[in-house]
mmCIF file of N, CA and C in Angstrom:
data_model
loop_
_atom_site.group_PDB
_atom_site.id
_atom_site.type_symbol
_atom_site.label_atom_id
_atom_site.label_comp_id
_atom_site.label_asym_id
_atom_site.label_seq_id
_atom_site.Cartn_x
_atom_site.Cartn_y
_atom_site.Cartn_z
ATOM 1 N N VAL A 7 13.675 -6.982 -8.649
ATOM 2 C CA VAL A 7 12.488 -6.986 -7.608
ATOM 3 C C VAL A 7 10.908 -7.254 -8.740
ATOM 4 N N ARG A 8 9.847 -7.761 -8.255
ATOM 5 C CA ARG A 8 8.885 -7.464 -8.605
ATOM 6 C C ARG A 8 7.674 -7.194 -8.013
ATOM 7 N N LEU A 9 6.766 -6.193 -7.619
ATOM 8 C CA LEU A 9 6.039 -6.003 -7.078
ATOM 9 C C LEU A 9 4.137 -6.374 -8.049
ATOM 10 N N MET A 10 3.508 -7.141 -7.618
ATOM 11 C CA MET A 10 2.762 -7.596 -8.737
ATOM 12 C C MET A 10 1.296 -8.107 -7.809
ATOM 13 N N GLU A 11 0.207 -6.660 -7.843
ATOM 14 C CA GLU A 11 -1.001 -6.138 -7.552
ATOM 15 C C GLU A 11 -2.367 -6.951 -7.645
ATOM 16 N N SER A 12 -3.017 -7.857 -6.704
ATOM 17 C CA SER A 12 -4.502 -8.626 -7.449
ATOM 18 C C SER A 12 -5.473 -7.909 -6.330
ATOM 19 N N GLY A 13 -6.110 -8.595 -6.660
ATOM 20 C CA GLY A 13 -7.655 -8.375 -5.513
ATOM 21 C C GLY A 13 -8.768 -7.214 -6.214
ATOM 22 N N GLY A 14 -7.775 -6.319 -7.012
ATOM 23 C CA GLY A 14 -9.356 -5.592 -7.349
ATOM 24 C C GLY A 14 -10.697 -5.846 -7.969
ATOM 25 N N GLY A 15 -11.322 -4.867 -8.525
ATOM 26 C CA GLY A 15 -12.390 -4.911 -9.126
ATOM 27 C C GLY A 15 -13.500 -4.207 -8.536
ATOM 28 N N SER A 16 -14.873 -4.631 -9.091
ATOM 29 C CA SER A 16 -15.758 -3.485 -8.686
ATOM 30 C C SER A 16 -16.424 -4.196 -7.560
ATOM 31 N N VAL A 17 -17.288 -2.909 -6.729
ATOM 32 C CA VAL A 17 -18.160 -3.339 -5.820
ATOM 33 C C VAL A 17 -18.750 -2.161 -5.664
ATOM 34 N N GLN A 18 -20.107 -1.901 -4.374
ATOM 35 C CA GLN A 18 -20.883 -1.443 -4.308
ATOM 36 C C GLN A 18 -20.406 -0.712 -2.661
ATOM 37 N N SER A 19 -21.001 0.688 -2.892
ATOM 38 C CA SER A 19 -21.064 1.320 -1.665
ATOM 39 C C SER A 19 -21.103 0.751 -0.434
ATOM 40 N N GLY A 20 -20.392 0.428 0.603
ATOM 41 C CA GLY A 20 -20.630 -0.325 1.358
ATOM 42 C C GLY A 20 -19.476 -1.786 1.513
ATOM 43 N N GLY A 21 -19.582 -2.023 0.591
ATOM 44 C CA GLY A 21 -18.985 -3.794 0.583
ATOM 45 C C GLY A 21 -17.397 -3.531 0.770
ATOM 46 N N SER A 22 -16.476 -4.271 0.454
ATOM 47 C CA SER A 22 -15.095 -4.915 0.652
ATOM 48 C C SER A 22 -14.357 -5.228 -0.281
ATOM 49 N N LEU A 23 -13.176 -5.511 -0.389
ATOM 50 C CA LEU A 23 -12.191 -5.692 -1.506
ATOM 51 C C LEU A 23 -10.842 -6.104 -0.317
ATOM 52 N N ARG A 24 -10.360 -6.971 -0.601
ATOM 53 C CA ARG A 24 -8.635 -7.110 0.158
ATOM 54 C C ARG A 24 -8.085 -7.131 -1.447
ATOM 55 N N LEU A 25 -6.924 -6.160 -1.524
ATOM 56 C CA LEU A 25 -5.726 -6.625 -2.479
ATOM 57 C C LEU A 25 -4.383 -6.953 -1.658
ATOM 58 N N SER A 26 -3.655 -7.631 -2.583
ATOM 59 C CA SER A 26 -2.737 -7.754 -2.059
ATOM 60 C C SER A 26 -1.814 -7.603 -3.283
ATOM 61 N N CYS A 27 -0.596 -7.731 -2.474
ATOM 62 C CA CYS A 27 0.775 -7.151 -3.321
ATOM 63 C C CYS A 27 2.096 -8.121 -3.421
ATOM 64 N N ALA A 28 2.143 -9.116 -3.651
ATOM 65 C CA ALA A 28 2.931 -10.150 -3.818
ATOM 66 C C ALA A 28 4.364 -9.725 -4.606
ATOM 67 N N ILE A 29 5.533 -9.887 -3.434
ATOM 68 C CA ILE A 29 6.939 -8.870 -3.615
ATOM 69 C C ILE A 29 7.815 -9.959 -3.810
ATOM 70 N N SER A 30 8.501 -10.240 -4.844
ATOM 71 C CA SER A 30 9.590 -10.932 -4.863
ATOM 72 C C SER A 30 10.944 -10.598 -5.248
ATOM 73 N N GLY A 31 11.957 -11.011 -5.065
ATOM 74 C CA GLY A 31 13.018 -10.465 -5.203
ATOM 75 C C GLY A 31 14.012 -9.482 -4.098
ATOM 76 N N LEU A 32 13.046 -9.773 -3.032
ATOM 77 C CA LEU A 32 13.671 -8.562 -2.200
ATOM 78 C C LEU A 32 14.457 -9.486 -1.073
ATOM 79 N N THR A 33 15.531 -8.801 -0.591
ATOM 80 C CA THR A 33 16.619 -9.762 0.654
ATOM 81 C C THR A 33 16.414 -9.039 2.111
ATOM 82 N N TYR A 34 16.740 -9.794 2.706
ATOM 83 C CA TYR A 34 16.484 -9.237 3.839
ATOM 84 C C TYR A 34 17.758 -9.549 4.558
ATOM 85 N N THR A 35 18.305 -8.810 5.933
ATOM 86 C CA THR A 35 19.411 -8.460 6.364
ATOM 87 C C THR A 35 19.245 -9.860 7.656
ATOM 88 N N THR A 36 20.529 -10.100 8.339
ATOM 89 C CA THR A 36 20.342 -11.151 9.220
ATOM 90 C C THR A 36 19.705 -10.134 10.494
ATOM 91 N N TYR A 37 19.529 -9.198 10.250
ATOM 92 C CA TYR A 37 18.776 -8.621 11.644
ATOM 93 C C TYR A 37 17.194 -8.543 11.900
ATOM 94 N N ASN A 38 16.942 -9.551 10.661
ATOM 95 C CA ASN A 38 15.013 -9.443 10.378
ATOM 96 C C ASN A 38 14.784 -7.536 10.194
ATOM 97 N N LEU A 39 15.426 -7.187 9.916
ATOM 98 C CA LEU A 39 14.830 -5.734 9.660
ATOM 99 C C LEU A 39 13.780 -5.781 8.216
ATOM 100 N N ASP A 40 12.948 -5.037 8.140
ATOM 101 C CA ASP A 40 11.852 -5.109 7.301
ATOM 102 C C ASP A 40 12.136 -3.106 5.943
ATOM 103 N N TYR A 41 11.392 -3.509 5.179
ATOM 104 C CA TYR A 41 10.882 -2.242 4.405
ATOM 105 C C TYR A 41 9.790 -1.297 4.884
ATOM 106 N N ASN A 42 9.600 -0.433 4.421
ATOM 107 C CA ASN A 42 8.750 0.199 4.364
ATOM 108 C C ASN A 42 7.743 0.128 3.356
ATOM 109 N N MET A 43 6.754 0.136 3.255
ATOM 110 C CA MET A 43 5.648 -0.198 2.410
ATOM 111 C C MET A 43 4.411 -0.120 2.066
ATOM 112 N N ALA A 44 4.378 0.682 0.898
ATOM 113 C CA ALA A 44 2.794 1.676 1.273
ATOM 114 C C ALA A 44 1.740 1.353 0.022
ATOM 115 N N TRP A 45 0.847 1.917 0.401
ATOM 116 C CA TRP A 45 -0.868 1.852 -1.038
ATOM 117 C C TRP A 45 -0.188 2.902 -1.150
ATOM 118 N N PHE A 46 -0.376 3.003 -2.420
ATOM 119 C CA PHE A 46 -1.426 4.915 -3.135
ATOM 120 C C PHE A 46 -2.183 4.309 -4.280
ATOM 121 N N ARG A 47 -2.961 4.981 -4.412
ATOM 122 C CA ARG A 47 -4.224 4.897 -5.765
ATOM 123 C C ARG A 47 -3.958 6.516 -6.390
ATOM 124 N N GLN A 48 -4.607 6.510 -7.496
ATOM 125 C CA GLN A 48 -4.739 7.251 -8.454
ATOM 126 C C GLN A 48 -5.712 7.386 -9.558
ATOM 127 N N THR A 49 -6.293 8.721 -9.699
ATOM 128 C CA THR A 49 -7.807 8.730 -10.542
ATOM 129 C C THR A 49 -6.663 9.600 -11.567
ATOM 130 N N PRO A 50 -7.874 9.448 -12.932
ATOM 131 C CA PRO A 50 -7.241 9.898 -13.664
ATOM 132 C C PRO A 50 -7.322 11.593 -14.007
ATOM 133 N N GLY A 51 -5.925 12.374 -14.139
ATOM 134 C CA GLY A 51 -5.884 14.027 -14.056
ATOM 135 C C GLY A 51 -5.360 14.166 -12.397
ATOM 136 N N LYS A 52 -5.451 13.203 -11.638
ATOM 137 C CA LYS A 52 -4.690 13.280 -10.106
ATOM 138 C C LYS A 52 -3.139 12.779 -9.562
ATOM 139 N N GLU A 53 -2.498 13.763 -8.881
ATOM 140 C CA GLU A 53 -1.791 12.786 -8.513
ATOM 141 C C GLU A 53 -1.747 12.046 -7.570
ATOM 142 N N ARG A 54 -0.847 11.250 -7.682
ATOM 143 C CA ARG A 54 -1.465 9.724 -7.027
ATOM 144 C C ARG A 54 -1.077 9.944 -5.493
ATOM 145 N N GLU A 55 -1.650 9.462 -4.939
ATOM 146 C CA GLU A 55 -2.002 9.779 -3.257
ATOM 147 C C GLU A 55 -1.896 8.810 -2.510
ATOM 148 N N GLY A 56 -0.944 8.894 -1.004
ATOM 149 C CA GLY A 56 -0.810 7.391 -0.476
ATOM 150 C C GLY A 56 -2.123 7.420 0.417
ATOM 151 N N VAL A 57 -2.677 6.494 0.311
ATOM 152 C CA VAL A 57 -3.512 5.444 1.721
ATOM 153 C C VAL A 57 -2.661 4.773 2.600
ATOM 154 N N ALA A 58 -2.235 3.955 2.728
ATOM 155 C CA ALA A 58 -2.206 3.739 3.801
ATOM 156 C C ALA A 58 -0.561 2.822 3.988
ATOM 157 N N MET A 59 0.075 2.941 5.344
ATOM 158 C CA MET A 59 1.720 2.579 4.494
ATOM 159 C C MET A 59 2.063 1.563 6.219
ATOM 160 N N ILE A 60 2.955 0.749 5.796
ATOM 161 C CA ILE A 60 3.676 0.277 6.909
ATOM 162 C C ILE A 60 5.085 0.369 6.819
ATOM 163 N N GLY A 61 5.654 0.725 7.754
ATOM 164 C CA GLY A 61 7.069 0.935 8.439
ATOM 165 C C GLY A 61 7.812 0.115 8.775
ATOM 166 N N SER A 62 9.148 0.303 8.035
ATOM 167 C CA SER A 62 9.835 -1.181 8.395
ATOM 168 C C SER A 62 10.010 -1.508 9.768
ATOM 169 N N ASP A 63 9.579 -0.488 10.838
ATOM 170 C CA ASP A 63 9.133 -0.830 12.367
ATOM 171 C C ASP A 63 7.736 -1.619 12.586
ATOM 172 N N ASP A 64 7.102 -1.817 11.614
ATOM 173 C CA ASP A 64 5.598 -2.529 11.630
ATOM 174 C C ASP A 64 4.423 -1.175 12.159
ATOM 175 N N SER A 65 5.193 0.047 12.275
ATOM 176 C CA SER A 65 4.103 1.098 12.810
ATOM 177 C C SER A 65 3.727 1.329 11.095
ATOM 178 N N THR A 66 1.645 1.998 11.351
ATOM 179 C CA THR A 66 0.709 1.863 10.834
ATOM 180 C C THR A 66 0.605 3.405 10.382
ATOM 181 N N THR A 67 0.405 4.306 9.112
ATOM 182 C CA THR A 67 -0.296 5.188 8.806
ATOM 183 C C THR A 67 -1.144 5.307 7.933
ATOM 184 N N TYR A 68 -2.483 6.153 7.614
ATOM 185 C CA TYR A 68 -3.607 5.924 6.795
ATOM 186 C C TYR A 68 -3.695 7.506 6.937
ATOM 187 N N VAL A 69 -3.849 7.162 5.953
ATOM 188 C CA VAL A 69 -5.423 8.963 5.600
ATOM 189 C C VAL A 69 -6.038 9.188 6.055
ATOM 190 N N ASP A 70 -6.121 10.643 6.249
ATOM 191 C CA ASP A 70 -7.304 10.213 6.703
ATOM 192 C C ASP A 70 -8.886 9.911 6.635
ATOM 193 N N SER A 71 -8.784 10.334 4.937
ATOM 194 C CA SER A 71 -10.253 9.273 4.526
ATOM 195 C C SER A 71 -10.441 8.514 4.550
ATOM 196 N N VAL A 72 -9.311 7.437 5.231
ATOM 197 C CA VAL A 72 -9.118 6.214 4.603
ATOM 198 C C VAL A 72 -9.432 5.073 6.376
ATOM 199 N N LYS A 73 -9.046 6.371 6.949
ATOM 200 C CA LYS A 73 -8.715 5.805 8.976
ATOM 201 C C LYS A 73 -10.499 4.998 8.767
ATOM 202 N N GLY A 74 -10.195 3.747 9.878
ATOM 203 C CA GLY A 74 -11.098 3.337 10.487
ATOM 204 C C GLY A 74 -11.811 2.105 9.681
ATOM 205 N N ARG A 75 -11.038 2.301 7.493
ATOM 206 C CA ARG A 75 -11.801 1.439 7.037
ATOM 207 C C ARG A 75 -11.273 0.660 6.377
ATOM 208 N N PHE A 76 -10.372 1.021 6.595
ATOM 209 C CA PHE A 76 -8.879 0.308 5.593
ATOM 210 C C PHE A 76 -7.719 -0.116 6.595
ATOM 211 N N THR A 77 -7.586 -1.202 6.251
ATOM 212 C CA THR A 77 -6.039 -1.900 7.190
ATOM 213 C C THR A 77 -4.742 -2.179 6.358
ATOM 214 N N ILE A 78 -3.879 -2.115 6.770
ATOM 215 C CA ILE A 78 -2.931 -2.170 5.862
ATOM 216 C C ILE A 78 -1.612 -3.742 7.001
ATOM 217 N N SER A 79 -1.238 -5.042 5.464
ATOM 218 C CA SER A 79 -0.663 -5.767 7.183
ATOM 219 C C SER A 79 0.332 -6.048 5.929
ATOM 220 N N ARG A 80 0.845 -7.102 6.429
ATOM 221 C CA ARG A 80 2.111 -7.836 5.125
ATOM 222 C C ARG A 80 2.838 -9.347 6.201
ATOM 223 N N ASP A 81 2.751 -10.286 5.391
ATOM 224 C CA ASP A 81 3.088 -11.462 6.068
ATOM 225 C C ASP A 81 4.138 -11.935 4.936
ATOM 226 N N ASN A 82 5.165 -11.646 6.054
ATOM 227 C CA ASN A 82 6.959 -11.911 5.407
ATOM 228 C C ASN A 82 7.174 -13.423 5.234
ATOM 229 N N SER A 83 6.196 -14.439 5.798
ATOM 230 C CA SER A 83 6.467 -15.597 4.954
ATOM 231 C C SER A 83 5.992 -16.004 3.905
ATOM 232 N N LYS A 84 5.111 -14.848 3.558
ATOM 233 C CA LYS A 84 4.342 -14.946 2.103
ATOM 234 C C LYS A 84 4.843 -14.292 1.217
ATOM 235 N N ASN A 85 5.723 -13.637 1.834
ATOM 236 C CA ASN A 85 6.591 -11.819 1.040
ATOM 237 C C ASN A 85 4.883 -11.562 0.038
ATOM 238 N N THR A 86 3.921 -11.157 0.935
ATOM 239 C CA THR A 86 2.740 -10.515 0.459
ATOM 240 C C THR A 86 2.276 -9.456 1.778
ATOM 241 N N MET A 87 2.158 -8.017 0.786
ATOM 242 C CA MET A 87 1.312 -7.118 1.538
ATOM 243 C C MET A 87 -0.166 -6.938 1.402
ATOM 244 N N TYR A 88 -1.126 -6.272 2.248
ATOM 245 C CA TYR A 88 -2.354 -6.490 1.862
ATOM 246 C C TYR A 88 -2.932 -4.973 2.262
ATOM 247 N N LEU A 89 -4.154 -4.867 1.528
ATOM 248 C CA LEU A 89 -4.655 -3.593 2.115
ATOM 249 C C LEU A 89 -6.553 -4.157 1.724
ATOM 250 N N GLN A 90 -6.844 -4.403 3.337
ATOM 251 C CA GLN A 90 -8.347 -4.634 3.735
ATOM 252 C C GLN A 90 -9.200 -3.220 3.425
ATOM 253 N N MET A 91 -9.928 -3.346 2.559
ATOM 254 C CA MET A 91 -10.917 -1.996 2.594
ATOM 255 C C MET A 91 -12.214 -2.096 2.498
ATOM 256 N N ASN A 92 -12.902 -1.788 4.474
ATOM 257 C CA ASN A 92 -14.093 -1.906 4.032
ATOM 258 C C ASN A 92 -15.101 -0.597 3.770
ATOM 259 N N SER A 93 -16.402 -0.791 4.303
ATOM 260 C CA SER A 93 -16.834 0.413 4.260
ATOM 261 C C SER A 93 -16.872 1.176 3.040
ATOM 262 N N MET A 94 -16.468 0.938 1.783
ATOM 263 C CA MET A 94 -16.110 1.597 0.432
ATOM 264 C C MET A 94 -16.957 2.249 0.102
ATOM 265 N N LYS A 95 -16.288 3.303 -0.304
ATOM 266 C CA LYS A 95 -17.258 4.772 -0.643
ATOM 267 C C LYS A 95 -16.836 5.050 -2.583
ATOM 268 N N PRO A 96 -17.789 5.685 -2.987
ATOM 269 C CA PRO A 96 -17.859 5.866 -4.527
ATOM 270 C C PRO A 96 -16.117 6.906 -4.539
ATOM 271 N N GLU A 97 -15.649 7.176 -3.742
ATOM 272 C CA GLU A 97 -14.918 8.366 -3.978
ATOM 273 C C GLU A 97 -13.490 7.482 -3.844
ATOM 274 N N ASP A 98 -13.474 5.797 -3.408
ATOM 275 C CA ASP A 98 -12.653 5.053 -2.877
ATOM 276 C C ASP A 98 -11.852 4.587 -4.705
ATOM 277 N N THR A 99 -12.764 5.206 -5.590
ATOM 278 C CA THR A 99 -12.898 4.573 -6.815
ATOM 279 C C THR A 99 -11.351 4.891 -7.453
ATOM 280 N N ALA A 100 -10.031 4.102 -8.025
ATOM 281 C CA ALA A 100 -9.097 4.706 -8.539
ATOM 282 C C ALA A 100 -8.509 3.190 -8.352
ATOM 283 N N MET A 101 -6.992 3.811 -8.768
ATOM 284 C CA MET A 101 -6.153 2.521 -9.834
ATOM 285 C C MET A 101 -4.796 2.533 -8.206
ATOM 286 N N TYR A 102 -4.835 1.475 -7.743
ATOM 287 C CA TYR A 102 -4.434 1.285 -6.475
ATOM 288 C C TYR A 102 -3.005 0.645 -6.958
ATOM 289 N N TYR A 103 -2.099 0.962 -6.068
ATOM 290 C CA TYR A 103 -0.657 0.366 -6.499
ATOM 291 C C TYR A 103 -0.156 -0.021 -5.362
ATOM 292 N N CYS A 104 0.827 -0.899 -5.577
ATOM 293 C CA CYS A 104 2.124 -1.268 -4.256
ATOM 294 C C CYS A 104 3.151 -0.682 -4.357
ATOM 295 N N ALA A 105 3.967 0.034 -3.418
ATOM 296 C CA ALA A 105 5.056 0.448 -3.238
ATOM 297 C C ALA A 105 6.585 0.032 -2.193
ATOM 298 N N VAL A 106 7.672 -0.280 -2.691
ATOM 299 C CA VAL A 106 7.916 -0.905 -1.060
ATOM 300 C C VAL A 106 9.410 0.693 -1.467
ATOM 301 N N ASP A 107 9.721 0.724 -0.617
ATOM 302 C CA ASP A 107 11.110 1.543 -0.339
ATOM 303 C C ASP A 107 12.399 0.332 -0.244
ATOM 304 N N GLY A 108 13.411 0.553 -0.867
ATOM 305 C CA GLY A 108 13.931 -0.206 -1.151
ATOM 306 C C GLY A 108 14.942 -0.060 -0.236
ATOM 307 N N ALA A 109 15.289 1.267 1.438
ATOM 308 C CA ALA A 109 16.358 0.594 1.971
ATOM 309 C C ALA A 109 15.325 0.376 2.696
ATOM 310 N N VAL A 110 16.208 -0.797 2.656
ATOM 311 C CA VAL A 110 15.673 -1.932 4.720
ATOM 312 C C VAL A 110 15.925 -0.804 5.634
ATOM 313 N N GLY A 111 15.172 -0.408 6.536
ATOM 314 C CA GLY A 111 15.240 -0.282 8.088
ATOM 315 C C GLY A 111 15.315 1.199 8.188
ATOM 316 N N ARG A 112 15.237 1.875 7.026
ATOM 317 C CA ARG A 112 15.289 3.287 7.064
ATOM 318 C C ARG A 112 13.909 3.482 8.023
ATOM 319 N N ILE A 113 13.761 4.722 8.720
ATOM 320 C CA ILE A 113 12.400 4.919 9.227
ATOM 321 C C ILE A 113 12.414 6.705 8.331
ATOM 322 N N LEU A 114 10.748 6.383 7.994
ATOM 323 C CA LEU A 114 10.680 7.524 6.938
ATOM 324 C C LEU A 114 9.633 8.641 8.492
ATOM 325 N N GLY A 115 9.823 9.818 8.607
ATOM 326 C CA GLY A 115 9.077 10.798 8.816
ATOM 327 C C GLY A 115 7.684 10.812 8.444
ATOM 328 N N PRO A 116 6.709 11.675 8.947
ATOM 329 C CA PRO A 116 5.294 11.585 8.882
ATOM 330 C C PRO A 116 5.199 12.357 7.765
ATOM 331 N N ASP A 117 6.433 13.727 7.189
ATOM 332 C CA ASP A 117 6.392 14.275 6.326
ATOM 333 C C ASP A 117 6.696 13.501 4.780
ATOM 334 N N GLN A 118 6.865 12.084 5.289
ATOM 335 C CA GLN A 118 7.559 11.218 3.936
ATOM 336 C C GLN A 118 6.889 10.217 3.334
ATOM 337 N N VAL A 119 5.764 9.636 4.453
ATOM 338 C CA VAL A 119 5.275 8.685 4.628
ATOM 339 C C VAL A 119 4.541 8.453 3.166
ATOM 340 N N PHE A 120 3.907 9.586 2.723
ATOM 341 C CA PHE A 120 3.210 8.964 1.677
ATOM 342 C C PHE A 120 3.987 10.067 0.372
ATOM 343 N N VAL A 121 4.865 10.424 0.480
ATOM 344 C CA VAL A 121 5.777 11.334 -1.114
ATOM 345 C C VAL A 121 6.175 9.764 -1.540
ATOM 346 N N ALA A 122 5.930 10.163 -2.876
ATOM 347 C CA ALA A 122 5.801 9.030 -4.083
ATOM 348 C C ALA A 122 7.401 9.193 -3.952
ATOM 349 N N LEU A 123 8.254 9.731 -3.967
ATOM 350 C CA LEU A 123 9.092 9.264 -4.444
ATOM 351 C C LEU A 123 9.999 8.977 -3.664
ATOM 352 N N GLU A 124 9.742 8.255 -1.987
ATOM 353 C CA GLU A 124 10.898 8.432 -1.354
ATOM 354 C C GLU A 124 10.630 6.806 -1.260
ATOM 355 N N TYR A 125 9.504 6.070 -2.639
ATOM 356 C CA TYR A 125 9.271 4.365 -2.793
ATOM 357 C C TYR A 125 9.869 4.213 -4.486
ATOM 358 N N ASP A 126 11.215 3.488 -3.994
ATOM 359 C CA ASP A 126 11.361 3.188 -5.894
ATOM 360 C C ASP A 126 11.002 1.830 -6.649
ATOM 361 N N LEU A 127 10.053 1.063 -5.903
ATOM 362 C CA LEU A 127 9.949 0.110 -6.472
ATOM 363 C C LEU A 127 8.024 0.044 -6.878
ATOM 364 N N TRP A 128 7.628 0.057 -7.679
ATOM 365 C CA TRP A 128 6.107 -0.086 -7.943
ATOM 366 C C TRP A 128 5.690 -1.274 -8.324
ATOM 367 N N GLY A 129 4.546 -1.847 -8.071
ATOM 368 C CA GLY A 129 3.653 -2.384 -8.778
ATOM 369 C C GLY A 129 3.140 -2.143 -10.174
ATOM 370 N N GLN A 130 2.408 -2.227 -10.743
ATOM 371 C CA GLN A 130 1.512 -2.215 -12.226
ATOM 372 C C GLN A 130 0.017 -1.238 -12.069
ATOM 373 N N GLY A 131 -0.534 -1.987 -10.742
ATOM 374 C CA GLY A 131 -1.407 -1.633 -10.812
ATOM 375 C C GLY A 131 -2.929 -2.247 -10.535
ATOM 376 N N THR A 132 -3.564 -2.072 -9.784
ATOM 377 C CA THR A 132 -4.993 -3.102 -10.048
ATOM 378 C C THR A 132 -5.751 -1.929 -9.577
ATOM 379 N N GLN A 133 -6.662 -1.923 -10.506
ATOM 380 C CA GLN A 133 -8.294 -1.044 -10.634
ATOM 381 C C GLN A 133 -8.874 -1.433 -9.348
ATOM 382 N N VAL A 134 -9.868 -0.209 -8.903
ATOM 383 C CA VAL A 134 -11.127 -0.928 -7.978
ATOM 384 C C VAL A 134 -11.519 0.418 -8.430
ATOM 385 N N THR A 135 -12.889 -0.283 -8.256
ATOM 386 C CA THR A 135 -14.537 0.865 -9.238
ATOM 387 C C THR A 135 -15.430 0.608 -7.479
ATOM 388 N N VAL A 136 -15.729 1.495 -7.302
ATOM 389 C CA VAL A 136 -17.037 1.415 -5.917
ATOM 390 C C VAL A 136 -18.118 2.305 -6.906
ATOM 391 N N SER A 137 -19.066 1.734 -6.539
ATOM 392 C CA SER A 137 -20.220 2.453 -7.494
ATOM 393 C C SER A 137 -21.241 2.726 -6.400
ATOM 394 N N SER A 138 -22.372 3.009 -6.745
ATOM 395 C CA SER A 138 -23.072 3.714 -5.262
ATOM 396 C C SER A 138 -24.265 3.434 -5.212
#
């Protein structure tokens, strides 16, 4: 399984970016179940922070700091997950990683959705820089 992020870059405060995560090698069951997928971000010296998550049941969860500004989605026909980021702020500057929970159909509890250890597949990251 391989995850490849793209779409990072530099943007001014108030601007937008859309990150993509191309996923290859995942298999799906005949019941069309899905995987928990998430975006995390990390800045130097800090722990990796969960930003947005789309569950195996297509529920979505966002960290408070991005609610109303970021939208997570996925297109199974393209095996791609997205993070649309609007009204960006300098504090959004970080390396962004996509992550997948390899247990198909698993439901994560509220205290699990942004725990990095719950995800066993990771991309290499894409840098996002927001200038004021």
